[in-house]
Short mmCIF file of C-alpha atoms in Angstrom, two decimals:
data_model
loop_
_atom_site.label_atom_id
_atom_site.label_comp_id
_atom_site.label_asym_id
_atom_site.label_seq_id
_atom_site.Cartn_x
_atom_site.Cartn_y
_atom_site.Cartn_z
CA MET A 1 122.57 121.64 122.31
CA SER A 2 121.43 118.28 120.96
CA VAL A 3 123.58 115.19 121.25
CA LEU A 4 124.45 113.02 118.28
CA SER A 5 123.45 109.73 119.80
CA GLY A 6 124.00 107.44 116.81
CA PRO A 7 121.74 105.29 114.63
CA ALA A 8 118.37 104.17 115.88
CA GLN A 9 116.64 101.02 114.75
CA ALA A 10 113.32 99.30 115.41
CA GLU A 11 111.39 96.36 114.04
CA HIS A 12 107.63 96.47 113.43
CA THR A 13 105.16 94.03 111.95
CA LEU A 14 102.23 96.26 111.02
CA THR A 15 98.86 94.53 111.09
CA GLN A 16 95.54 95.24 109.45
CA ASP A 17 94.42 96.51 112.86
CA ASP A 18 97.26 99.05 112.73
CA PHE A 19 96.10 100.20 109.27
CA ALA A 20 92.57 100.57 110.61
CA ALA A 21 93.79 102.48 113.68
CA PHE A 22 95.74 104.93 111.52
CA ALA A 23 92.73 105.33 109.25
CA ARG A 24 90.62 106.32 112.24
CA LEU A 25 93.26 108.81 113.44
CA SER A 26 93.90 110.41 110.07
CA GLY A 27 90.57 109.94 108.36
CA ASP A 28 92.38 108.33 105.42
CA ASP A 29 90.16 105.36 104.69
CA ASN A 30 91.48 104.84 101.17
CA PRO A 31 90.38 101.24 100.35
CA ILE A 32 93.90 100.20 99.31
CA HIS A 33 94.66 100.24 103.06
CA LEU A 34 91.47 98.75 104.44
CA ASP A 35 89.47 96.78 101.89
CA ALA A 36 91.04 93.43 101.10
CA GLY A 37 88.68 92.81 98.21
CA HIS A 38 89.46 96.15 96.58
CA ALA A 39 93.18 95.82 97.17
CA ALA A 40 93.17 92.38 95.57
CA ARG A 41 91.97 93.97 92.33
CA THR A 42 94.81 96.50 92.29
CA HIS A 43 98.42 96.04 91.30
CA PHE A 44 99.23 95.63 95.01
CA GLY A 45 97.21 92.45 95.37
CA ARG A 46 96.51 93.05 99.08
CA THR A 47 96.22 95.89 101.56
CA VAL A 48 99.19 98.18 102.10
CA ALA A 49 100.32 100.55 104.85
CA HIS A 50 99.67 104.27 104.73
CA GLY A 51 102.80 106.15 103.67
CA ALA A 52 102.13 108.67 106.43
CA LEU A 53 102.14 105.85 109.02
CA LEU A 54 105.59 104.74 107.86
CA CYS A 55 106.72 108.38 108.11
CA ALA A 56 105.34 108.68 111.63
CA LEU A 57 107.34 105.62 112.74
CA LEU A 58 110.50 106.93 111.11
CA ARG A 59 109.99 110.39 112.66
CA GLY A 60 109.96 108.74 116.06
CA LEU A 61 113.31 107.11 115.34
CA VAL A 62 114.76 110.46 114.30
CA SER A 63 113.96 111.78 117.80
CA ASP A 64 115.79 108.78 119.25
CA ALA A 65 118.83 109.24 116.99
CA ARG A 66 119.02 113.03 117.38
CA PRO A 67 117.10 114.11 120.50
CA GLY A 68 116.39 117.79 120.82
CA PRO A 69 116.30 119.77 117.56
CA PRO A 70 113.01 120.25 115.67
CA LEU A 71 112.22 118.69 112.32
CA ALA A 72 112.65 121.37 109.64
CA ARG A 73 112.27 119.20 106.50
CA LEU A 74 111.16 115.67 105.71
CA ALA A 75 111.66 114.29 102.19
CA VAL A 76 110.67 110.67 101.54
CA THR A 77 109.84 108.29 98.72
CA PHE A 78 107.87 105.05 98.81
CA PRO A 79 109.66 102.63 96.40
CA ALA A 80 107.51 99.59 97.23
CA PRO A 81 104.41 98.69 99.25
CA ALA A 82 104.50 97.58 102.91
CA TYR A 83 101.92 94.83 103.42
CA ALA A 84 100.05 93.78 106.50
CA ASP A 85 101.75 91.20 108.72
CA GLU A 86 105.10 91.72 107.04
CA ALA A 87 108.14 92.27 109.28
CA LEU A 88 109.78 95.63 108.65
CA VAL A 89 113.04 97.19 109.88
CA PHE A 90 113.15 100.94 110.44
CA ARG A 91 116.41 102.87 110.66
CA ALA A 92 117.45 106.49 111.30
CA ASP A 93 121.14 107.13 110.65
CA PRO A 94 122.60 110.59 111.45
CA GLN A 95 124.78 111.79 108.57
CA ASP A 96 126.03 115.06 110.05
CA ASP A 97 124.84 117.79 112.43
CA THR A 98 121.53 118.32 110.63
CA ARG A 99 120.69 115.38 108.34
CA VAL A 100 119.36 111.96 109.29
CA ARG A 101 118.97 109.32 106.62
CA LEU A 102 115.80 107.28 106.90
CA LEU A 103 115.02 103.73 105.74
CA ALA A 104 112.17 101.30 106.26
CA GLN A 105 112.64 97.95 104.54
CA ARG A 106 111.19 94.49 104.47
CA GLN A 107 113.06 92.13 106.74
CA ALA A 108 112.60 89.20 104.38
CA ASP A 109 114.23 90.59 101.23
CA GLY A 110 115.65 94.01 102.17
CA GLN A 111 113.31 95.86 99.81
CA ALA A 112 112.94 99.52 100.81
CA VAL A 113 109.33 100.60 101.43
CA CYS A 114 110.16 104.15 102.58
CA GLU A 115 113.42 106.04 102.37
CA GLY A 116 114.54 109.65 102.58
CA VAL A 117 116.18 112.34 104.68
CA ALA A 118 115.07 114.30 107.73
CA THR A 119 116.65 117.71 108.26
CA LEU A 120 116.84 119.00 111.84
CA ALA A 121 117.32 122.73 112.38
CA PRO A 122 115.82 125.72 114.17
CA LEU A 123 112.57 126.34 112.34
CA ALA A 124 113.25 130.05 111.78
CA SER A 125 116.14 129.01 109.50
CA SER A 126 113.71 127.23 107.17
CA LEU A 127 111.99 130.52 106.22
CA PRO A 128 111.00 131.46 103.60
CA PRO A 129 109.36 128.04 103.35
CA ASP A 130 110.55 125.46 100.83
CA ASN A 131 113.03 127.49 98.84
CA GLY A 132 110.60 130.25 97.96
CA TRP A 133 107.49 128.08 97.82
CA THR A 134 104.48 130.03 96.55
CA ASP A 135 100.80 129.23 96.39
CA PRO A 136 99.96 127.51 93.08
CA LEU A 137 97.54 129.31 90.77
CA GLY A 138 94.61 127.43 89.34
CA GLY A 139 94.67 123.72 89.75
CA SER A 140 92.03 121.48 91.28
CA THR A 141 92.12 121.83 95.10
CA ALA A 142 90.91 119.94 98.15
CA SER A 143 91.00 121.26 101.73
CA VAL A 144 90.21 120.22 105.29
CA THR A 145 90.14 122.00 108.66
CA ARG A 146 90.85 120.00 111.79
CA LEU A 147 91.47 120.73 115.44
CA TYR A 148 94.04 118.55 117.20
CA ALA A 149 94.35 118.30 120.99
CA ASP A 150 96.71 116.54 123.38
CA ALA A 151 94.43 113.51 123.37
CA ASP A 152 95.13 113.06 119.67
CA LEU A 153 98.86 112.99 120.40
CA GLY A 154 98.17 110.28 122.93
CA LEU A 155 96.44 108.16 120.29
CA TYR A 156 99.34 108.62 117.92
CA GLU A 157 101.78 107.70 120.68
CA ARG A 158 99.84 104.51 121.33
CA LEU A 159 100.23 103.53 117.66
CA THR A 160 103.77 104.78 116.92
CA GLY A 161 105.46 104.85 120.34
CA HIS A 162 106.29 108.58 120.19
CA ARG A 163 104.46 111.76 121.12
CA LEU A 164 105.36 114.00 118.16
CA ARG A 165 103.37 116.64 116.35
CA GLU A 166 104.63 116.57 112.74
CA PRO A 167 102.73 113.34 111.94
CA LEU A 168 99.51 115.28 112.58
CA VAL A 169 100.24 117.46 109.52
CA LEU A 170 101.32 114.50 107.41
CA SER A 171 98.08 112.77 108.34
CA LEU A 172 96.07 115.74 107.01
CA PHE A 173 97.85 115.45 103.65
CA SER A 174 97.31 111.67 103.70
CA PHE A 175 93.58 112.21 104.30
CA LEU A 176 93.22 114.71 101.46
CA LEU A 177 95.23 112.68 98.93
CA GLY A 178 93.67 109.36 99.84
CA THR A 179 90.04 110.41 100.11
CA ARG A 180 89.57 113.73 98.20
CA LEU A 181 92.19 114.46 95.53
CA PRO A 182 93.07 112.27 93.71
CA GLY A 183 90.88 110.25 96.06
CA PRO A 184 90.29 106.55 96.86
CA GLY A 185 92.77 104.35 95.01
CA THR A 186 95.62 106.89 95.18
CA ASN A 187 99.16 105.48 95.63
CA TYR A 188 101.66 107.70 97.46
CA LEU A 189 105.08 107.92 95.73
CA LYS A 190 106.85 110.97 97.20
CA GLN A 191 106.30 113.64 99.85
CA GLU A 192 108.50 116.57 100.79
CA THR A 193 107.43 118.80 103.70
CA VAL A 194 109.11 121.87 105.16
CA PHE A 195 108.02 122.95 108.63
CA SER A 196 107.96 126.70 109.29
CA ARG A 197 106.88 126.55 112.90
CA ARG A 198 105.91 124.12 115.66
CA VAL A 199 102.64 122.31 114.99
CA PRO A 200 100.12 123.85 117.39
CA LEU A 201 97.55 122.03 119.50
CA ASP A 202 94.08 123.41 120.30
CA ALA A 203 94.22 125.65 117.21
CA PRO A 204 92.38 124.55 114.06
CA LEU A 205 94.60 123.73 111.11
CA ASP A 206 93.75 124.25 107.44
CA ALA A 207 95.40 121.81 105.03
CA THR A 208 95.18 122.07 101.25
CA VAL A 209 96.45 120.03 98.31
CA THR A 210 96.49 121.56 94.81
CA ILE A 211 97.29 119.88 91.51
CA THR A 212 100.32 121.47 89.86
CA ARG A 213 101.05 118.97 87.08
CA LEU A 214 99.36 116.05 85.36
CA ARG A 215 101.11 113.23 83.50
CA PRO A 216 98.24 111.10 82.17
CA ASP A 217 100.56 108.79 80.18
CA LYS A 218 102.14 107.67 83.45
CA ARG A 219 99.03 108.28 85.61
CA LEU A 220 101.07 110.61 87.79
CA VAL A 221 99.76 113.67 89.63
CA ASP A 222 101.97 116.33 91.26
CA LEU A 223 100.47 118.43 94.00
CA ALA A 224 101.43 121.34 96.23
CA THR A 225 100.70 120.74 99.93
CA VAL A 226 100.26 123.42 102.57
CA CYS A 227 99.10 123.56 106.18
CA ARG A 228 98.20 126.81 107.97
CA ILE A 229 96.68 127.83 111.25
CA HIS A 230 93.01 128.54 110.66
CA ALA A 231 92.22 132.26 110.59
CA GLY A 232 88.53 132.47 109.68
CA GLY A 233 88.17 134.26 106.36
CA GLY A 234 91.85 135.23 106.15
CA ARG A 235 95.11 133.37 105.61
CA GLY A 236 96.66 132.05 108.81
CA GLU A 237 100.28 131.56 109.73
CA THR A 238 102.02 128.86 107.67
CA VAL A 239 102.90 125.67 109.55
CA ALA A 240 104.21 123.55 106.65
CA THR A 241 104.52 123.54 102.90
CA GLY A 242 105.59 120.89 100.45
CA ARG A 243 104.99 118.73 97.42
CA ALA A 244 103.51 115.32 96.79
CA LEU A 245 103.74 112.93 93.88
CA VAL A 246 101.06 110.26 93.60
CA LEU A 247 99.85 107.61 91.20
CA ALA A 248 96.15 107.79 90.26
CA PRO A 249 95.44 104.45 88.53
CA HIS A 250 91.69 104.78 89.22
CA TRP A 251 91.14 107.93 87.11
CA GLY A 252 89.48 107.46 83.75
CA PRO A 253 90.06 109.71 80.69
CA GLU A 254 87.22 112.04 81.74
CA ARG A 255 88.81 112.71 85.13
CA TRP A 256 92.20 113.52 83.62
CA ALA A 257 90.58 115.87 81.08
CA SER A 258 88.37 117.51 83.69
CA HIS A 259 91.27 118.34 86.06
CA ALA A 260 93.38 119.57 83.14
CA GLN A 261 90.62 121.96 82.13
CA MET A 262 90.21 123.29 85.68
CA SER A 263 93.85 124.24 86.08
CA ASP A 264 96.85 125.91 84.62
CA CYS A 265 98.88 122.84 85.37
CA GLN A 266 101.10 121.22 82.78
CA ALA A 267 99.57 118.13 81.20
#
């Protein structure tokens, strides 16, 4: 049985080198994280941290606050950007036997940059995944297959301080959203992920994001996210399912119209 060990807190000042290291690990080289010139022309004004990197750091604190039980669900929002060389405070506060409230905020002004809830429970109890989650029909889709090994966990541990597997899946979603769909320039706003089983090593993983809704007036894109164990031409066992909400300020009218035509999603 796990022990409720109390709140966990850490301070980090993420650097541009940290952004670059996470980009190498995840493949997410979205220029809003790496290209100072590009970022200066966006509403951010300068480079910002990957949302999945903030999640990885918070996931590590969850394991400190509640050692033992697996992560069954992670639901987070990104209310404001986290900039390079800006001191941040990360907190994981157990609320009860299963829920841990998460917060990452700027030390200078207290502004939250990532907040949400982690739910810890035996993974079998999270089935069927995501309250009856089903594969979306139609919708523009982007996919990637990647094999992770123990050495990859070591690299993540070097960056985040914890050897945990769930950030591997979140990194796949980060890669797809930031480089494929909607692609470079995408701004992460929300991510909810439900884990159905332990993330495997030495078995290829298939990750897919699919557009489920477009809101061109607000430049918002909703997507379904899913990760499965690769099974050749078939459908492998589900590892995680979820939903993402992103801002796509870089899309022009033609892109919005094109994706609307390719899908059954609500515009």
